[in-house]
C-alpha cells in the first residue's frame, strides 16, 4: 500500500490540464458559492461570540474570493467557450456579493458584535476585520431604504455586465496595418525576419505589444508609425464609447444614492488620498512640477525631428518613442537595438527569478505542466519556497495569443489562508518570445512585484488581508520600487547576456541610466493626462468623451491629441481603476521614498531587504499603507525622494 499522506499543510489547486475545463470551472465556482452560503448561514445564526462569528465570516470571504477568481479564466483561457462561461459565472458571483452587501440581517449580526459582544477574544487583526467589514456594508448601501437598495442591486448587476463588455471589446479587437516591406526600415533584423510579406507582398503589423512597441520605437517611416498609432488608439471604437458612457452613468448614480457628490468622492473614501478633490489637486501638483522639464524635453525632440523634417513645428504622440530613441542613441550613446540583444526572453525570466529569490530569500521550483495542469503549454509554473517550506505557487503566462488579456497584470487564482490554502497568482503579460526591449524587462520586474506581494502576504489568517490587500492607491508602490533592480548594473550582469555569451557592459548600463533621465518630464505630464481622463470622466457627465479627452490632453500633455483617435475606448484602466489612474504616480512617490532606505551600492543587502519583505510585503492589508511605510522607514512618507528623482 502507498504511504498515507499525513502532511497537514495545504497543497496547490488541482487544475484540469488536458481535462474538461468547462466542467471544472463551473464546479469550482458552484462549490465555492455553496460553501460561502453555508458559512454565511452560520454567521446569521446569531452567535454573540465574536471569534466564532468572525471565523465563519472569514471562511465565507475565503470561499467568495475563490469564486471570484473565476474571472481569471475569462482573460486567459484559449477556449472561447470557457471564457464566455467564466463571464457568466462572474456575473452570478457578483450578484451574490451584492446581495450580501445589502443583507440587513447579516449586517445586524456583525454590528451587534461591536455594540453588545465581548471583543476581548479578538486580536488587533480581528478587530480590524470587523471594522472594515462593517464599513463595507455601509458603503454597499445596507442602511438605505428598500427602494434605494433595490436600485443599487440593479446598478451593481449592470456595472458587472458593462465592465465585462468593456474588457471583452478590447481583448477581442486586435487591429493591424499592412505595409510594404521597405516601410520596415529601421526595425531590428529579428523583427523583420519575423514579419515576412504575405502572398500579396505586404507585411501585417498588429496592435499586439510585440508588434507595436518595436515598430513605434524604431520604424523610420513616420506615416507608418502614424497609421499603427491610429489603429492602436481606435481599438474597441466605436463599441466601447457607449459602453463607457453607460458605465460612467452607473457609477455616478451609485455614488449619488450612497450620499456622495461624485464617484471619485465615493471611490477615494477608502484610499490613502482621501477625497476626490485631493486627486484633482495631486494631478495639478504633479503636472505643474513636471511642466518646465517636459517643455525642455519636447524641445529636444522637436530639434531632432527638424533634422529629418525642417518644417516640423510639433512632436506627435507617435513621434515620441522614435525620437526619444534617437536622442538616447545620438546624445547618450545608447542604442536600443544593441541593448535588446542582451535580453533574450528565457534569460530574463530566469534572471528575474534569481534576483527576487536572492533579494527576498525565496526559492522558485519549476513545476512540470502535467503536474500543474495549466491552461496553455506556454504557461510556466513554479512552487515558491521560504526556508525550505512551500508557501505558494505562481504561473507565468507571458506571451500574446488570440482571445487573451492584452496588457500586463497580476491576477489572483487563490488567496492564501494559513493552514487552509496556498496563495496562487498568475502573471499575464504579452511579451515577445525572442528579444525584449529593456523597458519590457522593467515592466516584467514591475508586474512580478505584484506576484511576490500576493504570495508573501498570503500567509496570514484573514482572507480580508491576504495578498495585495492594501489601499488601492498603494498597490503599485512595491512593484514600482522593484523596477529599480532592472536598472542596476550589478543586477543586470547576473542575467543580461548576448548571443555570444557576453555580459552587458557596466558602461552601457551607466549610459542607459543617464539616458533614462531624459523623458521624465514627458512621462510625468503624459501620465497626468491619463490620470485627468480617469478622474474627470468620472467627476461629471460629458457628452463627447473623445473631445473632452482631447481637451485634457492639451491641458496636461505636451503632445497634441491624435486626430481621428478614440483612445478612451481601449483605456482598460477606466474600468479596473475607475477614477484612480492617479494611483500610478501617487505610488511612485511612495516607491521612491521606500527605495531611499536601500543602499544603491548593494541592492541585495539582507537587513534592509528582509525588513522590507516582513514589514511591508508580508503584512498584506493588516495595517494602513501609511503605517506600513512608516514602520519600514521609521518616519511618515514624503514627496522629497520623488522631487529629487524628477530633478535629477
Coordinates of C-alpha atoms in Angstrom, one line a residue:
X1 CA 0.0 0.0 0.0
X2 CA 1.2 3.5 -0.7
X3 CA 2.1 5.6 2.4
X4 CA -0.7 7.7 3.9
X5 CA -0.1 11.4 3.4
X6 CA -0.3 13.0 6.8
X7 CA 1.2 16.4 5.9
X8 CA -1.3 18.9 7.2
X9 CA 0.0 21.7 5.0
X10 CA -2.3 22.9 2.2
X11 CA -1.5 21.9 -1.4
X12 CA -1.9 23.9 -4.6
X13 CA -5.1 24.0 -6.5
X14 CA -5.6 20.9 -8.8
X15 CA -6.1 22.3 -12.3
X16 CA -7.6 20.1 -15.0
X17 CA -4.8 20.4 -17.6
X18 CA -5.9 18.4 -20.6
X19 CA -9.2 17.6 -18.9
X20 CA -12.7 19.2 -19.1
X21 CA -12.2 22.9 -18.3
X22 CA -15.8 23.8 -18.8
X23 CA -16.9 21.3 -16.1
X24 CA -14.1 22.2 -13.8
X25 CA -14.6 25.9 -13.9
X26 CA -18.4 25.5 -13.3
X27 CA -17.9 23.0 -10.5
X28 CA -15.3 25.1 -8.6
X29 CA -17.4 28.2 -8.8
X30 CA -20.6 26.3 -7.7
X31 CA -18.8 24.6 -4.8
X32 CA -17.2 27.8 -3.5
X33 CA -20.5 29.7 -3.7
X34 CA -22.2 26.9 -1.9
X35 CA -19.5 27.0 0.8
X36 CA -19.9 30.7 1.2
X37 CA -23.7 30.4 1.6
X38 CA -23.2 27.7 4.3
X39 CA -20.8 29.9 6.2
X40 CA -23.0 33.0 5.9
X41 CA -25.8 30.8 7.4
X42 CA -23.6 30.1 10.4
X43 CA -22.9 33.8 10.8
X44 CA -26.6 34.6 10.6
X45 CA -27.3 32.0 13.3
X46 CA -26.7 34.9 15.6
X47 CA -23.9 33.9 18.0
X48 CA -22.7 36.6 20.2
X49 CA -19.2 35.1 20.4
X50 CA -17.2 37.4 18.3
X51 CA -14.3 35.0 17.4
X52 CA -16.9 32.3 16.4
X53 CA -18.8 34.7 14.2
X54 CA -15.6 36.1 12.5
X55 CA -14.2 32.6 11.9
X56 CA -17.3 31.7 9.9
X57 CA -17.3 35.1 8.2
X58 CA -13.6 34.6 7.3
X59 CA -14.4 31.2 5.7
X60 CA -17.3 32.8 3.8
X61 CA -14.9 35.6 2.5
X62 CA -12.4 32.9 1.6
X63 CA -14.9 31.0 -0.5
X64 CA -16.2 34.2 -2.1
X65 CA -12.6 35.1 -3.1
X66 CA -12.2 31.6 -4.6
X67 CA -15.4 32.0 -6.6
X68 CA -14.5 35.5 -7.8
X69 CA -11.2 34.1 -9.2
X70 CA -13.3 32.6 -12.0
X71 CA -12.9 35.9 -13.7
X72 CA -9.3 34.9 -14.4
X73 CA -10.4 32.3 -17.0
X74 CA -12.2 34.9 -19.0
X75 CA -8.9 36.7 -19.5
X76 CA -6.5 33.8 -20.2
X77 CA -8.2 30.6 -21.3
X78 CA -7.6 29.7 -25.0
X79 CA -11.1 28.2 -25.4
X80 CA -13.7 30.9 -26.1
X81 CA -16.4 28.7 -24.5
X82 CA -14.5 28.7 -21.2
X83 CA -14.1 32.5 -21.4
X84 CA -17.8 33.0 -22.0
X85 CA -18.7 30.6 -19.2
X86 CA -16.3 32.5 -16.9
X87 CA -18.0 35.8 -17.7
X88 CA -21.5 34.3 -17.0
X89 CA -20.3 32.8 -13.7
X90 CA -18.6 36.1 -12.7
X91 CA -22.0 37.8 -13.1
X92 CA -23.6 35.2 -10.7
X93 CA -20.8 35.6 -8.2
X94 CA -21.0 39.4 -8.2
X95 CA -24.8 39.2 -7.9
X96 CA -24.3 37.2 -4.7
X97 CA -21.7 39.6 -3.4
X98 CA -24.1 42.5 -4.0
X99 CA -26.9 40.6 -2.1
X100 CA -24.6 40.0 0.8
X101 CA -23.6 43.7 1.0
X102 CA -27.3 44.7 1.2
X103 CA -28.3 41.9 3.6
X104 CA -29.6 43.8 6.7
X105 CA -29.9 40.6 8.8
X106 CA -26.3 39.7 8.2
X107 CA -25.2 43.3 8.9
X108 CA -27.1 43.3 12.1
X109 CA -25.3 40.2 13.4
X110 CA -21.9 41.7 12.8
X111 CA -22.9 45.2 14.0
X112 CA -24.2 43.7 17.3
X113 CA -20.7 42.4 18.0
X114 CA -19.5 45.9 18.3
X115 CA -22.3 47.2 20.5
X116 CA -23.1 44.2 22.7
X117 CA -20.5 41.4 22.4
X118 CA -17.2 40.9 24.3
X119 CA -14.4 41.7 21.8
X120 CA -11.6 40.7 24.1
X121 CA -11.3 37.5 22.3
X122 CA -10.3 39.3 19.1
X123 CA -6.7 40.5 18.4
X124 CA -5.9 43.6 16.5
X125 CA -6.3 41.9 13.2
X126 CA -9.7 40.5 14.2
X127 CA -10.9 43.9 15.3
X128 CA -9.7 45.4 12.0
X129 CA -11.6 42.8 10.0
X130 CA -14.8 43.6 11.9
X131 CA -14.3 47.4 11.4
X132 CA -13.6 47.1 7.7
X133 CA -16.4 44.7 7.1
X134 CA -19.0 47.0 8.7
X135 CA -17.6 49.9 6.7
X136 CA -18.0 47.9 3.5
X137 CA -21.6 47.1 4.3
X138 CA -22.4 50.8 4.8
X139 CA -20.6 51.6 1.5
X140 CA -22.7 49.0 -0.2
X141 CA -25.9 50.7 1.0
X142 CA -27.1 48.3 3.6
X143 CA -28.5 51.1 5.7
X144 CA -30.5 52.6 2.8
X145 CA -34.3 52.2 2.3
X146 CA -35.8 49.3 0.4
X147 CA -36.2 51.2 -2.9
X148 CA -32.7 52.5 -2.8
X149 CA -31.3 49.1 -2.1
X150 CA -33.3 47.6 -4.9
X151 CA -31.9 50.2 -7.3
X152 CA -28.3 49.6 -6.0
X153 CA -28.8 45.9 -6.8
X154 CA -29.8 46.8 -10.4
X155 CA -26.9 49.1 -10.8
X156 CA -24.4 46.6 -9.5
X157 CA -25.6 43.9 -11.9
X158 CA -25.5 46.4 -14.7
X159 CA -22.0 47.5 -13.8
X160 CA -20.6 44.0 -13.8
X161 CA -22.0 43.3 -17.3
X162 CA -20.7 46.7 -18.7
X163 CA -17.3 46.0 -17.2
X164 CA -17.1 42.6 -18.9
X165 CA -18.3 44.1 -22.2
X166 CA -15.7 46.9 -22.0
X167 CA -12.8 44.4 -21.3
X168 CA -14.0 41.9 -23.9
X169 CA -14.3 44.5 -26.6
X170 CA -10.6 45.4 -26.0
X171 CA -9.5 41.8 -25.7
X172 CA -11.1 40.7 -28.9
X173 CA -10.3 43.7 -31.1
X174 CA -6.7 43.2 -32.4
X175 CA -6.2 45.7 -35.2
X176 CA -3.5 45.8 -37.8
X177 CA -1.9 47.8 -40.7
X178 CA -0.5 46.3 -43.9
X179 CA 2.7 47.9 -45.2
X180 CA 5.2 47.2 -47.9
X181 CA 8.4 45.5 -46.7
X182 CA 10.6 48.6 -47.3
X183 CA 8.5 50.5 -44.8
X184 CA 10.1 48.3 -42.1
X185 CA 13.3 50.4 -42.4
X186 CA 14.9 50.9 -39.0
X187 CA 13.4 47.8 -37.4
X188 CA 15.7 45.2 -35.9
X189 CA 16.7 42.3 -38.1
X190 CA 14.9 39.7 -35.9
X191 CA 11.7 41.7 -36.2
X192 CA 11.9 42.0 -39.9
X193 CA 12.7 38.2 -40.2
X194 CA 9.6 37.5 -38.1
X195 CA 7.4 39.7 -40.3
X196 CA 7.7 38.2 -43.8
X197 CA 5.4 39.6 -46.6
X198 CA 2.1 37.8 -47.2
X199 CA 1.2 36.4 -50.6
X200 CA 0.2 39.9 -51.8
X201 CA 3.7 41.3 -50.9
X202 CA 2.5 43.3 -47.9
X203 CA 3.5 42.8 -44.2
X204 CA 0.9 42.7 -41.4
X205 CA 1.7 44.6 -38.2
X206 CA -0.8 44.2 -35.4
X207 CA -1.6 46.2 -32.3
X208 CA -0.3 43.4 -30.0
X209 CA 2.6 44.7 -27.9
X210 CA 5.4 42.6 -29.5
X211 CA 4.5 44.1 -32.9
X212 CA 3.5 47.6 -31.7
X213 CA 6.3 48.6 -29.3
X214 CA 9.3 47.9 -31.6
X215 CA 7.5 49.4 -34.6
X216 CA 6.7 52.8 -33.0
X217 CA 10.2 52.8 -31.4
X218 CA 12.4 52.0 -34.4
X219 CA 10.4 52.4 -37.7
X220 CA 11.8 55.3 -39.8
X221 CA 8.6 55.7 -41.7
X222 CA 6.7 58.4 -39.8
X223 CA 3.4 57.8 -41.7
X224 CA 3.6 54.1 -41.0
X225 CA 4.1 54.9 -37.3
X226 CA 1.1 57.2 -37.6
X227 CA -1.1 54.5 -39.1
X228 CA -0.2 52.0 -36.4
X229 CA -0.7 54.5 -33.6
X230 CA -4.1 55.4 -35.1
X231 CA -5.0 51.7 -35.2
X232 CA -3.9 51.2 -31.6
X233 CA -5.9 54.2 -30.4
X234 CA -9.0 53.1 -32.1
X235 CA -9.2 49.6 -30.6
X236 CA -12.7 48.9 -29.4
X237 CA -14.0 52.0 -31.1
X238 CA -16.9 52.6 -31.5
X239 CA -18.3 49.8 -29.4
X240 CA -16.7 50.9 -26.1
X241 CA -17.7 54.5 -26.4
X242 CA -21.3 53.9 -25.4
X243 CA -20.3 51.1 -23.0
X244 CA -18.1 53.5 -21.2
X245 CA -20.7 56.2 -21.1
X246 CA -23.2 53.7 -19.6
X247 CA -20.6 52.6 -17.1
X248 CA -19.8 56.1 -16.0
X249 CA -23.5 56.8 -15.6
X250 CA -24.0 53.7 -13.4
X251 CA -21.1 54.8 -11.2
X252 CA -22.4 58.4 -10.9
X253 CA -25.9 57.2 -9.9
X254 CA -24.4 54.7 -7.4
X255 CA -22.3 57.3 -5.7
X256 CA -25.3 59.7 -5.5
X257 CA -27.5 57.0 -4.0
X258 CA -24.8 56.4 -1.4
X259 CA -24.7 60.0 -0.4
X260 CA -21.6 61.2 -2.3
X261 CA -21.3 64.2 -4.6
X262 CA -19.3 62.2 -7.2
X263 CA -17.9 58.8 -8.0
X264 CA -14.3 60.0 -7.2
X265 CA -15.5 61.1 -3.7
X266 CA -17.0 57.7 -3.1
X267 CA -14.0 55.8 -4.6
X268 CA -11.4 57.7 -2.6
X269 CA -13.2 57.3 0.8
X270 CA -11.1 54.1 1.3
X271 CA -7.9 55.3 -0.4
X272 CA -4.8 56.9 1.0
X273 CA -5.6 60.1 -0.8
X274 CA -8.9 60.5 1.0
X275 CA -11.1 62.7 -1.3
X276 CA -11.9 63.3 -4.9
X277 CA -10.7 66.9 -4.7
X278 CA -7.3 65.7 -3.4
X279 CA -7.0 63.6 -6.6
X280 CA -7.6 66.7 -8.8
X281 CA -5.1 68.7 -6.7
X282 CA -2.5 65.9 -6.9
X283 CA -2.8 65.7 -10.7
X284 CA -2.3 69.5 -11.0
X285 CA 0.6 69.4 -8.5
X286 CA 2.5 66.8 -10.5
X287 CA 1.6 68.4 -13.8
X288 CA 2.9 71.8 -12.6
X289 CA 6.1 70.2 -11.1
X290 CA 6.9 68.5 -14.4
X291 CA 5.8 71.2 -16.7
X292 CA 9.1 73.0 -17.2
X293 CA 11.1 69.9 -17.6
X294 CA 8.6 68.4 -20.1
X295 CA 8.7 71.6 -22.2
X296 CA 12.5 71.4 -22.3
X297 CA 12.4 67.7 -23.3
X298 CA 9.9 68.1 -26.0
X299 CA 12.0 70.9 -27.4
X300 CA 14.9 68.5 -27.7
X301 CA 12.7 66.0 -29.6
X302 CA 11.5 68.8 -31.9
X303 CA 15.0 69.9 -32.6
X304 CA 16.0 66.3 -33.5
X305 CA 12.8 65.9 -35.6
X306 CA 13.7 69.0 -37.6
X307 CA 16.9 67.3 -38.8
X308 CA 14.6 65.0 -40.7
X309 CA 11.9 67.5 -41.4
X310 CA 13.0 71.2 -41.2
X311 CA 9.4 72.3 -41.5
X312 CA 8.2 70.4 -38.4
X313 CA 6.6 72.5 -35.7
X314 CA 5.2 69.8 -33.4
X315 CA 6.0 66.4 -32.0
X316 CA 3.2 63.9 -32.3
X317 CA 2.5 61.1 -29.9
X318 CA 3.7 58.6 -32.5
X319 CA 7.0 60.5 -32.8
X320 CA 7.7 60.4 -29.1
X321 CA 9.3 57.0 -28.7
X322 CA 11.0 57.1 -32.1
X323 CA 12.8 60.5 -31.4
X324 CA 13.4 59.7 -27.8
X325 CA 15.2 56.6 -29.0
X326 CA 17.3 58.7 -31.5
X327 CA 18.1 61.2 -28.8
X328 CA 19.3 58.5 -26.5
X329 CA 21.3 56.9 -29.3
X330 CA 22.9 60.1 -30.6
X331 CA 23.3 62.1 -27.4
X332 CA 23.7 59.4 -24.7
X333 CA 25.3 56.7 -26.8
X334 CA 22.6 54.2 -26.0
X335 CA 21.3 52.2 -29.0
X336 CA 18.1 50.3 -28.1
X337 CA 18.8 47.8 -30.9
X338 CA 22.1 46.9 -29.2
X339 CA 20.6 46.9 -25.7
X340 CA 17.9 44.4 -26.6
X341 CA 20.4 41.8 -27.7
X342 CA 21.3 41.3 -24.1
X343 CA 17.7 40.4 -23.1
X344 CA 16.5 37.1 -24.6
X345 CA 13.2 36.3 -23.0
X346 CA 14.2 33.0 -21.4
X347 CA 17.3 34.5 -19.8
X348 CA 15.3 37.5 -18.5
X349 CA 12.6 35.2 -17.0
X350 CA 15.2 33.1 -15.2
X351 CA 17.2 36.2 -14.1
X352 CA 14.1 37.7 -12.6
X353 CA 13.5 34.6 -10.5
X354 CA 17.2 34.5 -9.4
X355 CA 17.2 38.2 -8.5
X356 CA 13.9 38.1 -6.5
X357 CA 14.9 34.8 -4.9
X358 CA 18.1 36.3 -3.6
X359 CA 16.5 39.6 -2.6
X360 CA 13.6 38.1 -0.6
X361 CA 15.0 34.8 0.4
X362 CA 12.7 32.8 -1.8
X363 CA 13.1 29.6 -3.8
X364 CA 11.4 29.0 -7.2
X365 CA 11.0 25.4 -8.1
X366 CA 9.7 24.7 -11.7
X367 CA 6.5 22.6 -11.8
X368 CA 6.0 20.4 -14.9
X369 CA 2.9 21.3 -16.9
X370 CA 1.5 17.8 -16.3
X371 CA 1.7 18.4 -12.6
X372 CA 0.5 22.0 -12.6
X373 CA -2.4 21.2 -15.0
X374 CA -2.2 24.7 -16.6
X375 CA -4.4 26.0 -19.5
X376 CA -1.7 26.5 -22.1
X377 CA 1.7 25.0 -22.9
X378 CA 3.4 28.4 -22.7
X379 CA 2.5 28.9 -19.1
X380 CA 5.4 28.3 -16.7
X381 CA 4.6 27.3 -13.1
X382 CA 6.8 27.5 -10.0
X383 CA 6.4 26.5 -6.4
X384 CA 7.5 29.2 -4.1
X385 CA 9.6 28.2 -1.1
X386 CA 10.8 30.0 2.0
X387 CA 13.2 28.4 4.4
X388 CA 12.5 25.0 2.7
X389 CA 8.7 25.2 3.0
X390 CA 6.4 25.7 0.1
X391 CA 4.4 28.9 0.7
X392 CA 2.7 29.3 -2.7
X393 CA 2.6 28.7 -6.4
X394 CA 2.9 31.1 -9.3
X395 CA 2.0 30.8 -13.0
X396 CA 3.7 33.0 -15.7
X397 CA 1.6 33.4 -18.9
X398 CA 3.8 35.9 -20.7
X399 CA 3.1 35.8 -24.4
X400 CA 0.2 37.1 -26.6
X401 CA -2.4 34.8 -28.2
X402 CA -5.9 35.2 -29.6
X403 CA -8.6 36.0 -27.0
X404 CA -6.1 36.7 -24.2
X405 CA -5.9 39.8 -22.0
X406 CA -3.9 42.4 -24.0
X407 CA -2.0 44.2 -21.3
X408 CA 0.1 43.3 -18.3
X409 CA -1.4 42.4 -14.9
X410 CA -1.3 40.0 -12.0
X411 CA -4.5 38.0 -11.3
X412 CA -5.4 36.1 -8.1
X413 CA -6.0 32.4 -8.6
X414 CA -6.2 31.6 -4.9
X415 CA -5.9 33.9 -1.8
X416 CA -3.5 32.3 0.7
X417 CA -5.0 31.5 4.1
X418 CA -2.7 30.0 6.7
X419 CA -3.3 26.3 7.1
X420 CA -6.2 26.2 4.6
X421 CA -5.0 27.2 1.1
X422 CA -1.8 28.2 -0.6
X423 CA -1.6 31.6 -2.3
X424 CA -1.5 31.2 -6.1
X425 CA -1.1 34.0 -8.6
X426 CA -1.0 34.4 -12.3
X427 CA 1.2 36.9 -14.2
X428 CA -0.5 37.8 -17.5
X429 CA 1.7 39.7 -20.0
X430 CA 2.3 40.0 -23.7
X431 CA 6.0 39.9 -24.3
X432 CA 8.0 38.9 -27.4
X433 CA 9.2 35.3 -27.4
X434 CA 12.6 36.4 -28.6
X435 CA 14.5 39.6 -27.6
X436 CA 12.9 42.0 -25.2
X437 CA 13.2 45.8 -25.1
X438 CA 14.7 47.0 -21.8
X439 CA 11.5 48.8 -20.9
X440 CA 9.8 45.4 -21.3
X441 CA 12.3 44.0 -18.8
X442 CA 11.4 46.8 -16.4
X443 CA 7.7 46.0 -16.9
X444 CA 8.3 42.4 -16.1
X445 CA 10.1 43.3 -12.9
X446 CA 7.2 45.6 -12.1
X447 CA 4.4 43.1 -12.6
X448 CA 6.4 40.4 -10.8
X449 CA 6.4 42.6 -7.8
X450 CA 2.6 42.2 -7.6
X451 CA 3.1 38.4 -7.7
X452 CA 5.7 38.4 -4.9
X453 CA 3.4 40.7 -2.8
X454 CA 0.4 38.3 -3.4
X455 CA 2.4 35.3 -2.2
X456 CA 4.2 36.8 0.8
X457 CA 1.1 38.4 2.1
X458 CA -0.9 35.2 1.7
X459 CA 0.5 33.5 4.9
X460 CA -2.0 35.0 7.3
X461 CA -5.2 34.1 9.0
X462 CA -7.7 36.5 7.4
X463 CA -8.9 36.5 3.8
X464 CA -9.6 40.2 4.1
X465 CA -5.9 41.0 4.5
X466 CA -4.5 38.3 2.2
X467 CA -2.4 39.3 -0.8
X468 CA -2.3 42.8 -2.3
X469 CA -5.0 44.0 0.1
X470 CA -3.8 47.5 1.0
X471 CA -5.5 50.7 -0.1
X472 CA -5.7 50.6 -3.9
X473 CA -3.5 53.7 -4.4
X474 CA -0.6 52.0 -2.6
X475 CA -0.7 48.7 -4.6
X476 CA 1.7 49.9 -7.3
X477 CA 4.4 51.2 -4.9
X478 CA 6.1 47.8 -4.2
X479 CA 6.1 47.0 -7.9
X480 CA 7.4 50.4 -8.9
X481 CA 10.2 50.0 -6.4
X482 CA 11.2 46.6 -7.8
X483 CA 11.8 48.3 -11.1
X484 CA 15.0 49.8 -9.6
X485 CA 16.7 46.4 -9.7
X486 CA 16.2 46.3 -13.5
X487 CA 18.4 49.4 -13.8
X488 CA 21.3 48.2 -11.7
X489 CA 24.5 47.2 -13.5
X490 CA 25.4 44.5 -10.9
X491 CA 21.9 43.0 -11.0
X492 CA 21.7 43.0 -14.8
X493 CA 25.2 41.4 -15.0
X494 CA 23.7 38.3 -13.4
X495 CA 21.5 37.5 -16.4
X496 CA 21.8 40.0 -19.3
X497 CA 24.0 38.3 -21.9
X498 CA 24.0 38.5 -25.7
X499 CA 24.1 35.5 -28.1
X500 CA 27.9 35.2 -27.8
X501 CA 27.6 35.0 -24.0
X502 CA 28.9 38.5 -23.4
X503 CA 27.6 40.2 -20.3
X504 CA 26.0 43.6 -20.7
X505 CA 28.8 46.1 -20.1
X506 CA 28.6 48.2 -17.0
X507 CA 29.4 51.3 -19.1
X508 CA 26.4 50.6 -21.3
X509 CA 24.1 50.3 -18.2
X510 CA 25.6 53.6 -16.8
X511 CA 24.7 55.2 -20.2
X512 CA 21.3 53.7 -20.1
X513 CA 20.7 55.2 -16.7
X514 CA 21.9 58.6 -17.9
X515 CA 19.6 58.3 -20.9
X516 CA 16.7 57.2 -18.7
X517 CA 16.8 60.6 -17.1
X518 CA 15.8 62.1 -20.4
X519 CA 12.0 61.9 -20.7
X520 CA 11.0 62.1 -17.0
X521 CA 9.1 65.3 -17.6
X522 CA 7.4 63.9 -20.7
X523 CA 6.4 60.8 -18.8
X524 CA 5.0 62.7 -15.8
X525 CA 2.8 65.1 -17.9
X526 CA 1.6 62.3 -20.2
X527 CA 0.7 60.2 -17.1
X528 CA -1.2 63.2 -15.7
X529 CA -3.2 63.4 -19.0
X530 CA -4.3 59.8 -18.4
X531 CA -5.0 60.4 -14.8
X532 CA -7.0 63.5 -15.7
X533 CA -9.2 61.5 -18.1
X534 CA -9.7 58.9 -15.4
X535 CA -10.7 61.5 -12.8
X536 CA -12.7 64.0 -14.8
X537 CA -14.6 61.4 -16.9
X538 CA -15.9 60.2 -13.5
X539 CA -16.3 63.5 -11.9
X540 CA -19.3 64.6 -14.1
X541 CA -21.1 63.8 -17.3
X542 CA -19.5 64.6 -20.7
X543 CA -21.4 64.2 -24.0
X544 CA -18.3 63.6 -26.1
X545 CA -15.6 61.7 -24.4
X546 CA -13.3 61.9 -27.4
X547 CA -13.5 65.7 -27.5
X548 CA -13.2 66.1 -23.7
X549 CA -10.2 63.6 -23.6
X550 CA -8.5 65.7 -26.3
X551 CA -9.1 68.8 -24.2
X552 CA -7.4 67.2 -21.2
X553 CA -4.6 66.0 -23.4
X554 CA -4.0 69.6 -24.5
X555 CA -4.2 70.8 -20.9
X556 CA -1.7 68.3 -19.3
X557 CA 0.5 66.8 -22.0
X558 CA 3.0 68.4 -24.4
X559 CA 1.9 66.1 -27.2
X560 CA -1.2 67.2 -29.2
X561 CA -4.2 64.9 -29.4
X562 CA -4.0 62.3 -32.2
X563 CA -6.6 63.4 -34.8
X564 CA -9.1 60.6 -35.5
X565 CA -8.2 58.6 -32.4
X566 CA -10.5 57.5 -29.6
X567 CA -8.1 56.2 -27.0
X568 CA -10.6 56.0 -24.2
X569 CA -12.2 53.1 -25.8
X570 CA -9.1 50.9 -25.3
X571 CA -8.1 52.5 -21.9
X572 CA -8.7 49.4 -19.8
X573 CA -7.8 51.2 -16.6
X574 CA -11.0 53.2 -16.9
X575 CA -12.8 50.0 -15.8
X576 CA -10.5 48.4 -13.2
X577 CA -9.1 51.6 -11.7
X578 CA -12.1 53.8 -12.5
X579 CA -11.2 57.3 -11.3
X580 CA -8.0 56.2 -9.8
X581 CA -5.3 56.2 -12.5
X582 CA -3.5 58.8 -10.4
X583 CA -2.5 55.8 -8.4
X584 CA 0.5 55.1 -10.6
X585 CA 2.1 58.5 -9.9
X586 CA 0.9 58.5 -6.2
X587 CA 2.5 55.1 -5.7
X588 CA 5.7 56.3 -7.5
X589 CA 6.1 59.0 -4.9
X590 CA 6.0 56.3 -2.2
X591 CA 8.1 53.9 -4.2
X592 CA 10.9 56.4 -4.4
X593 CA 10.7 57.0 -0.7
X594 CA 10.8 53.3 0.1
X595 CA 13.8 52.9 -2.2
X596 CA 15.7 55.6 -0.3
X597 CA 16.2 53.1 2.5
X598 CA 18.3 50.8 0.3
X599 CA 22.0 51.1 -0.4
X600 CA 22.4 51.8 -4.1
X601 CA 25.8 50.1 -4.0
X602 CA 24.4 46.9 -2.5
X603 CA 20.8 46.4 -3.5
X604 CA 20.9 42.8 -2.0
X605 CA 21.8 43.9 1.5
X606 CA 19.8 41.4 3.5
X607 CA 19.0 43.6 6.5
X608 CA 17.1 46.2 4.5
X609 CA 15.6 43.7 2.0
X610 CA 14.2 41.4 4.7
X611 CA 12.9 44.2 6.8
X612 CA 11.0 45.5 3.7
X613 CA 9.8 42.0 3.0
X614 CA 8.5 41.5 6.5
X615 CA 7.3 45.0 7.4
X616 CA 5.6 45.9 4.1
X617 CA 5.0 43.0 1.7
X618 CA 4.2 40.2 4.2
X619 CA 1.7 42.4 6.1
X620 CA -0.8 42.5 3.3
X621 CA -3.7 44.6 4.5
X622 CA -3.2 44.2 8.2
X623 CA -2.3 47.9 8.6
X624 CA -3.0 51.1 6.7
X625 CA -0.4 51.6 4.0
X626 CA 0.9 54.8 5.6
X627 CA 1.6 52.8 8.7
X628 CA 3.4 50.1 6.8
X629 CA 5.6 52.7 5.2
X630 CA 6.3 54.4 8.5
X631 CA 7.1 51.0 10.1
X632 CA 9.8 50.4 7.4
X633 CA 11.2 53.9 7.0
X634 CA 10.9 54.9 10.7
X635 CA 9.0 58.0 9.6
X636 CA 6.0 59.1 7.5
X637 CA 6.3 59.0 3.8
X638 CA 7.2 62.3 1.9
X639 CA 7.5 63.8 -1.6
X640 CA 11.2 64.5 -1.1
X641 CA 12.7 61.5 -2.8
X642 CA 10.2 61.8 -5.8
X643 CA 11.0 65.5 -6.2
X644 CA 14.8 64.7 -6.1
X645 CA 14.2 62.0 -8.7
X646 CA 12.3 64.4 -11.0
X647 CA 15.1 67.0 -10.7
X648 CA 18.0 64.6 -11.5

